[in-house]
Short mmCIF file of C-alpha atoms in Angstrom, two decimals:
data_model
loop_
_atom_site.label_atom_id
_atom_site.label_comp_id
_atom_site.label_asym_id
_atom_site.label_seq_id
_atom_site.Cartn_x
_atom_site.Cartn_y
_atom_site.Cartn_z
CA THR B 1 17.95 9.11 338.23
CA GLU B 2 18.55 11.56 335.59
CA ALA B 3 21.50 9.36 334.60
CA VAL B 4 19.25 6.35 334.01
CA LYS B 5 16.87 8.46 331.96
CA ARG B 6 19.68 9.81 329.86
CA TYR B 7 21.14 6.36 329.41
CA ASN B 8 17.77 5.07 328.17
CA GLU B 9 17.49 7.93 325.72
CA TYR B 10 20.98 7.19 324.53
CA LYS B 11 20.05 3.55 324.00
CA ILE B 12 17.01 4.47 321.90
CA ASP B 13 19.07 6.91 319.85
CA PHE B 14 21.65 4.26 319.29
CA ARG B 15 19.09 1.69 318.13
CA ARG B 16 17.41 4.24 315.86
CA GLN B 17 20.73 5.19 314.29
CA GLN B 18 21.61 1.54 313.70
CA MET B 19 18.24 0.93 312.09
CA GLN B 20 18.63 3.93 309.79
CA ASP B 21 22.16 2.90 308.83
CA PHE B 22 20.90 -0.58 308.02
CA PHE B 23 18.18 0.85 305.82
CA LEU B 24 20.65 2.95 303.86
CA ALA B 25 23.09 0.07 303.51
CA HIS B 26 20.54 -2.38 302.09
CA LYS B 27 17.79 -0.29 300.50
CA ASP B 28 18.89 -1.04 296.94
CA GLU B 29 19.25 -4.77 297.43
CA GLU B 30 16.59 -7.01 295.92
CA TRP B 31 15.96 -9.16 299.00
CA PHE B 32 15.37 -6.03 301.09
CA ARG B 33 13.09 -4.32 298.58
CA SER B 34 11.01 -7.43 298.04
CA LYS B 35 10.40 -7.51 301.79
CA TYR B 36 9.50 -3.87 302.40
CA HIS B 37 9.14 -1.73 299.28
CA PRO B 38 5.42 -1.27 298.49
CA ASP B 39 5.78 -2.06 294.75
CA GLU B 40 8.11 -5.03 295.03
CA ALA B 41 6.53 -6.50 298.16
CA GLY B 42 3.14 -6.26 296.46
CA ARG B 43 4.44 -8.06 293.41
CA ARG B 44 5.98 -10.79 295.53
CA LYS B 45 2.77 -11.20 297.50
CA ALA B 46 0.80 -11.63 294.29
CA GLU B 47 3.27 -14.25 293.06
CA ALA B 48 3.07 -16.11 296.34
CA HIS B 49 -0.69 -16.04 296.17
CA SER B 50 -0.88 -17.52 292.70
CA GLY B 51 1.62 -20.20 293.73
CA LEU B 52 -0.60 -21.08 296.67
CA GLN B 53 -3.66 -21.16 294.46
CA ASN B 54 -1.89 -23.57 292.10
CA ARG B 55 -1.08 -25.89 295.00
CA LEU B 56 -4.67 -25.69 296.21
CA ASN B 57 -5.92 -26.76 292.78
CA VAL B 58 -3.51 -29.69 292.89
CA TYR B 59 -4.86 -30.79 296.26
CA ILE B 60 -8.45 -30.60 295.03
CA PHE B 61 -7.53 -32.58 291.90
CA LEU B 62 -5.88 -35.32 293.93
CA MET B 63 -8.77 -35.49 296.39
CA GLU B 64 -11.44 -35.64 293.69
CA ASN B 65 -9.56 -38.30 291.78
CA GLY B 66 -9.24 -40.61 294.75
CA TRP B 67 -5.48 -40.27 295.30
CA PHE B 68 -5.96 -40.03 299.07
CA ASP B 69 -8.38 -42.95 299.38
CA THR B 70 -5.83 -45.72 299.75
CA VAL B 71 -3.17 -43.85 301.65
CA SER B 72 -2.75 -43.04 305.33
CA LEU B 73 0.09 -41.20 307.00
CA ASP B 74 1.61 -44.29 308.62
CA MET B 75 5.16 -45.51 308.23
CA GLU B 76 4.18 -48.81 306.59
CA LYS B 77 2.52 -46.80 303.80
CA ALA B 78 5.77 -44.98 302.91
CA GLN B 79 5.77 -46.14 299.27
CA ALA B 80 2.18 -45.09 298.68
CA ILE B 81 2.80 -41.73 300.38
CA MET B 82 5.76 -41.00 298.10
CA LYS B 83 3.61 -41.79 295.11
CA VAL B 84 1.02 -39.23 296.23
CA LEU B 85 3.74 -36.60 296.78
CA ASP B 86 5.16 -37.31 293.31
CA ALA B 87 1.71 -37.05 291.76
CA ALA B 88 1.30 -33.70 293.51
CA VAL B 89 4.59 -32.43 292.04
CA ILE B 90 3.66 -33.61 288.54
CA LYS B 91 0.40 -31.66 288.77
CA MET B 92 2.17 -28.60 290.22
CA GLU B 93 4.44 -28.63 287.16
CA GLY B 94 1.39 -28.62 284.93
CA GLY B 95 1.48 -32.34 284.13
CA THR B 96 -1.43 -34.11 282.41
CA ASP B 97 -3.22 -37.34 283.30
CA HIS B 98 -0.95 -38.96 280.74
CA ASP B 99 2.13 -37.73 282.63
CA LEU B 100 0.78 -39.17 285.87
CA ARG B 101 1.04 -42.64 284.32
CA ILE B 102 4.79 -42.53 284.74
CA LEU B 103 4.23 -43.39 288.39
CA GLU B 104 2.93 -46.80 287.27
CA LEU B 105 5.89 -47.52 285.00
CA PRO B 106 9.08 -49.17 286.22
CA SER B 107 11.77 -46.57 286.90
CA GLU B 108 14.40 -46.25 284.22
CA GLU B 109 17.20 -45.10 286.48
CA GLU X 1 -2.78 -35.67 269.22
CA ASP X 2 0.57 -34.09 269.86
CA GLN X 3 0.84 -35.66 273.28
CA PRO X 4 4.28 -37.17 273.90
CA LEU X 5 4.38 -40.96 273.73
CA ARG X 6 6.12 -41.31 277.03
CA PRO X 7 4.75 -39.55 280.09
CA ARG X 8 7.15 -36.90 281.36
CA PRO X 9 8.93 -37.50 284.71
CA LEU X 10 8.03 -34.02 285.94
CA HIS X 11 8.43 -35.07 289.57
CA ARG X 12 12.14 -35.63 289.10
CA THR X 13 14.64 -32.80 288.73
CA CYS X 14 18.35 -32.30 289.15
CA SER X 15 19.86 -29.26 290.74
CA LEU X 16 22.88 -27.22 291.76
CA PHE X 17 23.58 -25.71 295.15
CA MET X 18 25.52 -22.52 295.80
CA ARG X 19 26.50 -21.90 299.37
CA SER X 20 27.05 -18.14 299.42
CA ILE X 21 25.57 -15.60 297.08
CA ALA X 22 26.23 -11.95 297.93
CA PRO X 23 23.12 -9.92 298.88
CA THR X 24 23.87 -7.44 296.08
CA ILE X 25 23.21 -10.12 293.45
CA SER X 26 19.63 -10.32 292.24
CA LYS X 27 17.66 -13.41 291.32
CA ALA X 28 17.26 -12.06 287.78
CA GLU X 29 21.04 -12.05 287.33
CA ILE X 30 21.32 -15.69 288.34
CA ILE X 31 18.40 -16.63 286.10
CA ALA X 32 19.98 -14.78 283.15
CA LEU X 33 23.20 -16.69 283.70
CA CYS X 34 21.71 -20.17 284.15
CA ARG X 35 19.09 -19.89 281.43
CA ARG X 36 21.85 -20.41 278.86
CA TYR X 37 22.23 -24.01 279.97
CA PRO X 38 19.81 -26.63 278.66
CA GLY X 39 16.88 -27.75 280.79
CA PHE X 40 16.92 -24.73 283.11
CA MET X 41 13.77 -24.51 285.27
CA ARG X 42 14.00 -22.13 288.24
CA VAL X 43 16.11 -20.43 290.92
CA CYS X 44 15.48 -20.34 294.66
CA LEU X 45 17.30 -17.98 297.04
CA SER X 46 17.13 -18.36 300.81
CA ASP X 47 16.58 -15.44 303.15
CA PRO X 48 19.90 -13.71 303.88
CA GLN X 49 21.74 -14.89 306.97
CA PRO X 50 22.82 -12.02 309.25
CA GLU X 51 25.58 -14.08 310.85
CA ARG X 52 27.08 -14.70 307.40
CA ARG X 53 27.20 -11.09 306.16
CA PHE X 54 23.72 -11.48 304.67
CA PHE X 55 24.89 -13.98 302.11
CA ARG X 56 22.19 -16.28 300.73
CA ARG X 57 22.04 -19.95 299.79
CA CYS X 58 20.88 -20.72 296.29
CA TRP X 59 19.40 -23.68 294.43
CA VAL X 60 19.17 -23.85 290.64
CA THR X 61 16.81 -26.51 289.32
CA PHE X 62 17.08 -28.25 285.94
CA ASP X 63 15.16 -30.87 284.02
CA ARG X 64 16.07 -34.45 284.95
CA SER X 65 17.35 -35.24 281.45
CA VAL X 66 20.37 -32.89 281.52
CA ASN X 67 23.92 -33.79 282.41
CA ILE X 68 24.08 -31.87 285.66
CA LYS X 69 27.75 -32.57 286.32
CA GLU X 70 28.66 -30.95 283.04
CA THR X 71 26.52 -27.90 283.82
CA CYS X 72 28.12 -27.71 287.23
CA TRP X 73 31.59 -27.88 285.69
CA ASN X 74 30.80 -25.15 283.19
CA LEU X 75 29.66 -22.81 285.96
CA GLN X 76 32.63 -23.63 288.17
CA ASN X 77 34.79 -20.55 287.62
CA ILE X 78 32.12 -18.03 286.79
CA ARG X 79 31.85 -14.91 288.88
CA LEU X 80 28.95 -12.53 289.28
CA ARG X 81 30.04 -9.10 290.57
CA ASP X 82 33.17 -10.53 292.16
CA CYS X 83 31.23 -13.29 293.83
CA GLU X 84 32.30 -16.82 293.00
CA LEU X 85 29.27 -19.05 292.46
CA ALA X 86 31.16 -22.26 293.28
CA PRO X 87 28.23 -24.59 292.62
CA GLY X 88 27.98 -28.21 293.66
CA VAL X 89 25.54 -30.90 292.56
CA ASN X 90 22.62 -31.26 294.96
CA ARG X 91 21.79 -34.91 295.72
CA ASP X 92 18.30 -36.40 295.65
CA LEU X 93 16.49 -36.63 298.98
CA ALA X 94 17.43 -39.96 300.54
CA ARG X 95 14.56 -40.58 302.98
CA ARG X 96 11.44 -38.68 302.09
CA VAL X 97 9.03 -40.32 304.53
CA ARG X 98 10.18 -40.26 308.14
CA ASN X 99 8.38 -41.41 311.23
CA ILE X 100 7.82 -39.98 314.66
CA ASN X 101 6.48 -41.52 317.90
CA GLY X 102 3.66 -44.02 317.39
CA ILE X 103 1.74 -42.54 320.31
CA THR X 104 0.24 -40.34 317.58
CA GLN X 105 -1.93 -43.32 316.60
CA HIS X 106 -3.80 -43.13 319.90
CA LYS X 107 -7.43 -42.06 319.63
CA GLN X 108 -7.12 -39.19 322.06
CA VAL X 109 -4.05 -37.83 320.29
CA LEU X 110 -5.72 -38.19 316.89
CA ARG X 111 -8.68 -36.18 318.09
CA ASN X 112 -6.44 -33.47 319.50
CA ASP X 113 -4.48 -33.36 316.23
CA ILE X 114 -7.70 -32.90 314.25
CA LYS X 115 -8.49 -29.91 316.43
CA LEU X 116 -5.01 -28.37 316.11
CA SER X 117 -4.63 -28.95 312.37
CA ALA X 118 -8.09 -27.55 311.65
CA LYS X 119 -7.12 -24.45 313.61
CA LEU X 120 -3.87 -24.20 311.69
CA ILE X 121 -5.63 -24.55 308.33
CA HIS X 122 -8.08 -21.87 309.31
CA SER X 123 -5.32 -19.44 310.21
CA LEU X 124 -3.16 -20.19 307.14
CA ASP X 125 -6.08 -20.01 304.70
CA ASP X 126 -6.88 -16.66 306.20
CA ARG X 127 -3.35 -15.37 305.88
CA GLY X 128 -3.02 -16.66 302.31
CA ARG X 129 -6.47 -15.27 301.41
CA LEU X 130 -7.59 -18.64 300.09
CA TRP X 131 -11.31 -19.25 299.73
CA SER X 132 -12.14 -15.57 300.23
CA GLN X 133 -14.42 -14.20 297.56
CA LYS X 134 -14.16 -10.57 296.77
CA ALA X 135 -17.45 -8.84 297.06
CA ARG X 136 -18.34 -7.45 293.66
CA GLY X 137 -20.73 -4.69 294.40
CA ASP X 138 -22.74 -6.85 296.78
CA ASN X 139 -22.68 -6.02 300.41
CA VAL X 140 -22.18 -9.65 301.33
CA SER X 141 -18.54 -10.68 301.33
CA MET X 142 -18.68 -14.05 302.99
CA ALA X 143 -15.48 -16.02 302.93
CA ALA X 144 -16.31 -19.29 301.23
CA GLN X 145 -15.60 -22.16 303.55
CA ASN X 146 -12.81 -24.59 302.94
CA PRO X 147 -14.80 -27.79 302.27
CA ILE X 148 -12.39 -30.01 304.18
CA LEU X 149 -13.21 -28.11 307.37
CA LYS X 150 -16.91 -28.75 306.97
CA ASN X 151 -18.48 -30.59 309.91
CA ILE X 152 -15.04 -31.07 311.43
CA THR X 153 -16.32 -30.52 314.95
CA ASP X 154 -18.40 -33.70 314.63
CA TYR X 155 -15.19 -35.67 315.00
CA LEU X 156 -14.04 -33.74 318.03
CA ILE X 157 -17.03 -34.67 320.10
CA GLU X 158 -16.69 -37.89 322.02
CA GLU X 159 -19.57 -40.31 321.74
CA VAL X 160 -20.11 -42.72 324.63
CA SER X 161 -22.72 -45.35 325.48
CA ALA X 162 -23.13 -44.03 328.98
CA GLU X 163 -26.80 -44.80 329.32
CA GLU X 164 -26.48 -48.35 328.14
CA GLU X 165 -23.62 -48.97 330.53
CA GLU X 166 -25.61 -47.41 333.36
CA LEU X 167 -28.57 -49.71 332.71
CA LEU X 168 -26.28 -52.72 332.68
CA GLY X 169 -24.89 -51.64 336.01
CA SER X 170 -21.32 -50.90 335.06
CA VAL X 171 -19.35 -48.22 336.86
CA GLY X 172 -21.00 -44.87 336.16
CA GLY X 173 -19.96 -43.97 332.63
CA ALA X 174 -16.27 -44.21 333.39
CA ASP X 175 -14.29 -45.28 330.35
CA ALA X 176 -10.79 -46.65 330.18
CA GLU X 177 -9.15 -43.24 330.04
CA GLU X 178 -11.12 -41.93 332.96
CA GLY X 179 -10.35 -45.03 335.01
CA SER X 180 -6.64 -44.69 334.52
CA LYS X 181 -6.70 -41.18 335.94
CA GLU X 182 -8.18 -42.54 339.12
CA GLY X 183 -4.91 -44.19 340.03
CA ASN X 184 -5.50 -47.85 338.97
CA PRO X 185 -2.73 -49.29 336.86
CA ALA X 186 -2.28 -46.00 335.10
CA GLU X 187 -1.64 -47.65 331.79
CA ILE X 188 -3.65 -47.81 328.63
CA THR X 189 -3.19 -49.56 325.33
CA VAL X 190 -2.85 -47.36 322.29
CA GLU X 191 -6.20 -47.51 320.59
CA ARG X 192 -6.46 -46.50 316.97
CA ASP X 193 -9.65 -45.19 315.36
CA ASP X 194 -9.64 -45.43 311.58
CA THR X 195 -12.46 -42.95 311.09
CA LEU X 196 -10.45 -40.31 312.93
CA VAL X 197 -7.29 -41.27 311.00
CA LYS X 198 -9.09 -40.72 307.71
CA VAL X 199 -10.37 -37.29 308.72
CA LEU X 200 -7.03 -36.22 310.16
CA ASP X 201 -5.00 -37.34 307.14
CA ARG X 202 -7.10 -35.20 304.78
CA LEU X 203 -6.22 -32.20 306.93
CA LEU X 204 -2.53 -33.06 307.22
CA LEU X 205 -2.20 -33.69 303.48
CA TYR X 206 -3.87 -30.35 302.88
CA LEU X 207 -1.33 -28.63 305.15
CA ARG X 208 1.54 -30.49 303.51
CA ILE X 209 0.56 -30.02 299.86
CA VAL X 210 -1.01 -26.56 299.91
CA HIS X 211 0.79 -24.72 302.71
CA SER X 212 4.10 -26.67 302.80
CA ILE X 213 3.58 -27.47 306.47
CA ASP X 214 4.99 -30.78 307.74
CA TYR X 215 2.62 -31.15 310.69
CA TYR X 216 4.28 -34.07 312.49
CA ASN X 217 7.64 -32.31 312.26
CA ASN X 218 6.10 -29.03 313.52
CA CYS X 219 7.66 -27.04 310.72
CA GLU X 220 7.17 -25.17 307.50
CA TYR X 221 9.33 -25.58 304.39
CA PRO X 222 9.52 -21.97 303.23
CA SER X 223 9.68 -21.25 299.49
CA GLU X 224 9.35 -24.97 298.81
CA ASP X 225 7.57 -24.10 295.57
CA GLU X 226 10.84 -22.75 294.15
CA MET X 227 13.11 -25.45 295.57
CA PRO X 228 14.29 -28.47 293.51
CA ASN X 229 11.74 -30.67 295.31
CA ARG X 230 8.38 -28.96 295.35
CA CYS X 231 6.94 -31.47 297.79
CA GLY X 232 9.88 -33.37 299.18
CA MET X 233 9.73 -34.63 302.72
CA ILE X 234 6.96 -35.63 305.12
CA HIS X 235 6.84 -36.96 308.66
CA VAL X 236 4.26 -39.63 309.51
CA ARG X 237 3.06 -41.72 312.45
CA GLY X 238 5.40 -44.46 313.63
CA PRO X 239 4.34 -48.01 314.56
CA ILE X 240 2.15 -48.49 317.64
CA PRO X 241 4.36 -48.53 320.76
CA PRO X 242 4.88 -52.15 321.90
CA ASN X 243 4.25 -51.30 325.54
CA ARG X 244 1.25 -49.80 327.22
CA ILE X 245 1.44 -46.07 327.79
CA THR X 246 0.31 -43.90 330.68
CA HIS X 247 -2.34 -41.25 330.61
CA GLY X 248 0.30 -38.77 331.76
CA GLU X 249 2.45 -39.55 328.76
CA VAL X 250 -0.45 -38.78 326.44
CA LEU X 251 -1.08 -35.43 328.10
CA GLU X 252 2.62 -34.60 328.12
CA TRP X 253 2.89 -35.46 324.41
CA GLN X 254 -0.05 -33.23 323.53
CA LYS X 255 1.32 -30.35 325.57
CA THR X 256 4.81 -30.33 324.06
CA PHE X 257 3.41 -30.88 320.57
CA GLU X 258 1.13 -27.88 320.88
CA GLU X 259 4.01 -25.74 322.12
CA ARG X 260 6.21 -26.69 319.18
CA LEU X 261 3.39 -25.97 316.75
CA SER X 262 2.63 -22.50 318.10
CA PRO X 263 5.27 -20.56 316.07
CA LEU X 264 3.43 -21.64 312.91
CA PHE X 265 0.43 -19.60 314.00
CA SER X 266 2.38 -16.41 314.61
CA VAL X 267 1.72 -13.60 312.20
CA LYS X 268 4.25 -10.90 311.43
CA GLU X 269 4.83 -8.90 314.57
CA LYS X 270 4.57 -5.13 314.44
CA LEU X 271 5.86 -2.40 316.74
CA SER X 272 3.41 -0.55 318.94
CA GLU X 273 2.45 3.01 318.03
CA GLU X 274 4.57 4.35 320.87
CA GLU X 275 7.67 2.38 319.90
CA ALA X 276 7.24 3.32 316.26
CA GLY X 277 7.24 6.99 317.27
CA LYS X 278 10.38 6.56 319.32
CA MET X 279 12.17 4.80 316.49
CA GLY X 280 11.38 7.70 314.17
CA ARG X 281 8.51 6.63 311.97
CA LYS X 282 8.13 9.12 309.13
CA ASP X 283 5.00 11.08 308.29
CA PRO X 284 4.26 11.11 304.53
CA GLU X 285 2.80 14.65 304.49
CA HIS X 286 5.78 16.00 306.39
CA GLU X 287 8.22 14.35 303.99
CA VAL X 288 6.33 15.78 301.01
CA GLU X 289 6.62 19.25 302.59
CA LYS X 290 10.34 18.75 303.03
CA PHE X 291 10.65 17.70 299.40
CA VAL X 292 8.73 20.77 298.19
CA SER X 293 10.76 23.25 300.20
CA ALA X 294 14.04 21.58 299.18
CA ASN X 295 12.98 22.20 295.58
CA THR X 296 11.91 25.79 296.05
CA GLN X 297 15.04 27.89 295.52
CA GLU X 298 15.22 31.63 295.86
CA LEU X 299 17.38 33.16 293.12
CA GLY X 300 16.78 36.79 293.97
CA LYS X 301 14.00 39.22 294.74
CA ASP X 302 10.72 37.82 293.28
CA LYS X 303 12.73 35.19 291.44
CA TRP X 304 12.19 31.54 292.43
CA LEU X 305 13.41 28.39 290.73
CA CYS X 306 12.08 24.86 290.55
CA PRO X 307 15.23 22.77 289.89
CA LEU X 308 13.10 19.76 288.86
CA SER X 309 12.00 21.53 285.67
CA GLY X 310 14.26 24.61 285.57
CA LYS X 311 11.24 26.93 285.41
CA LYS X 312 11.24 30.26 287.23
CA PHE X 313 8.42 31.79 289.27
CA LYS X 314 7.57 35.03 291.04
CA GLY X 315 7.01 33.53 294.49
CA PRO X 316 7.46 30.36 296.52
CA GLU X 317 3.72 29.61 296.55
CA PHE X 318 3.80 29.35 292.72
CA VAL X 319 6.69 26.90 292.81
CA ARG X 320 4.79 24.85 295.33
CA LYS X 321 1.66 24.76 293.17
CA HIS X 322 3.79 23.89 290.15
CA ILE X 323 5.52 20.95 291.89
CA LEU X 324 2.25 19.54 293.21
CA ASN X 325 0.60 19.83 289.77
CA LYS X 326 3.41 18.96 287.38
CA HIS X 327 5.62 16.62 289.35
CA GLY X 328 3.02 14.26 290.79
CA ASP X 329 5.19 11.25 289.94
CA LYS X 330 8.05 12.65 292.07
CA ILE X 331 5.63 13.27 294.96
CA ASP X 332 4.39 9.68 294.67
CA GLU X 333 8.01 8.50 294.73
CA VAL X 334 8.59 10.40 297.98
CA LYS X 335 5.49 8.86 299.52
CA LYS X 336 6.57 5.38 298.47
CA GLU X 337 9.98 5.86 300.04
CA VAL X 338 8.24 6.77 303.29
CA VAL X 339 6.16 3.59 303.17
CA PHE X 340 9.30 1.61 302.30
CA PHE X 341 11.13 2.97 305.32
CA ASN X 342 8.15 2.63 307.67
CA ASN X 343 7.49 -0.98 306.65
CA PHE X 344 11.04 -1.80 307.65
CA LEU X 345 10.79 0.17 310.88
CA MET X 346 7.47 -1.39 311.91
CA ASP X 347 8.74 -4.96 311.52
CA ALA X 348 9.53 -6.19 315.03
CA LYS X 349 11.65 -8.98 313.57
CA ARG X 350 13.46 -6.75 311.12
CA PRO X 351 16.89 -7.95 310.01
CA SER X 352 19.85 -6.28 311.66
CA LEU X 353 23.54 -6.79 312.23
CA PRO X 354 24.08 -9.80 314.46
CA GLU X 355 25.12 -9.63 318.10
CA MET X 356 25.19 -5.89 318.43
CA LYS X 357 25.76 -5.56 322.13
CA PRO X 358 24.04 -2.57 323.69
CA PRO X 359 26.51 0.28 324.19
CA PRO X 360 28.43 0.17 327.49
#
């Protein structure tokens, strides 16, 4: 089974060649660099982390201000759930307590 | 106070959708183009799709107050590096709250979901390095605990009045769920426990708001933070099933649910050392050596050139010393390229051309 052995080696060579060709074809593209290049991937990771931290602060704000007290994740609470999600987005965008009041006003659209 | 009189509708946006953006186009280029239009907020690009020549989908988000149709029209015939943007207006989400099977209201399922979601939070907090405090000189680097996980196990333990029932002569501690297993009419009524609901919902809202995980839909909404809706859709418990359910159904539900949830736990998979060797992982020191010798040129007897600086030396060892001392930035570049290549190689789920059949 020398033939099998050779065939397996050939398969590995083939896969390795394909992988290297792919690297050369895409190495200058942004999506590829932001996934694997140490500088760009590090920058993207840091951005993702600060985004996550922002969302965490929003959750803590909503919890401490009683936004979750009257809501439960049941279908009949759909309206109240949407209001909580909207409040979360307003805070994620850097909204103030004043901005949150828009959820109490009748919609203009 | 310079606070605006009317609160701002920050939760509402309008947006454009572009179906295929070439992989050669960068996010910065799209931002530079769209920033010229009023109310521009952000750009989101999907991961490239191998089956569509690595083209990406793109969403451009604007303030609610702009005339989005006009913006869309103005961008209609614009090309970026030969790629037509061809934007369309992205509609608002129609149904943001959707329900799944009401069996999820059952006490036993609620308890199981507390366990699973707590586990998920633990793993995602870890991966996102939330709550971890960097040790500053101290030797103690305890990860601060996420407060919503505090005492969570208290709700996983079942409390029964077994002794009281024993004294009153009822059947030895067997509760409704136990009884049904024994063969009797194997049906139970869905029993809701509001204390458990309250605990569970805190966890599920945490997953949804912080980590963009829609627990009851077993999925993650990746890069939601850049999408037009930063917290768009959520799945919730449906109404209590009108009929009684069987114990088997409960177990079956829990089993399939856990299976569907498991991909959310998976961390990035890496190749084994052996496989990495076979695929040709590069050694940084070796690549640096290659770089040095490629830049050590012999011009004649006792005459060596460093093409990086154009300086001449009496022997190769002097060129080598010179490169290592004076061209440290180039050496660092070489090392980074090695890491770049190896990161790609080590990724077990690395992108590749689709449907490459193994050679015949």
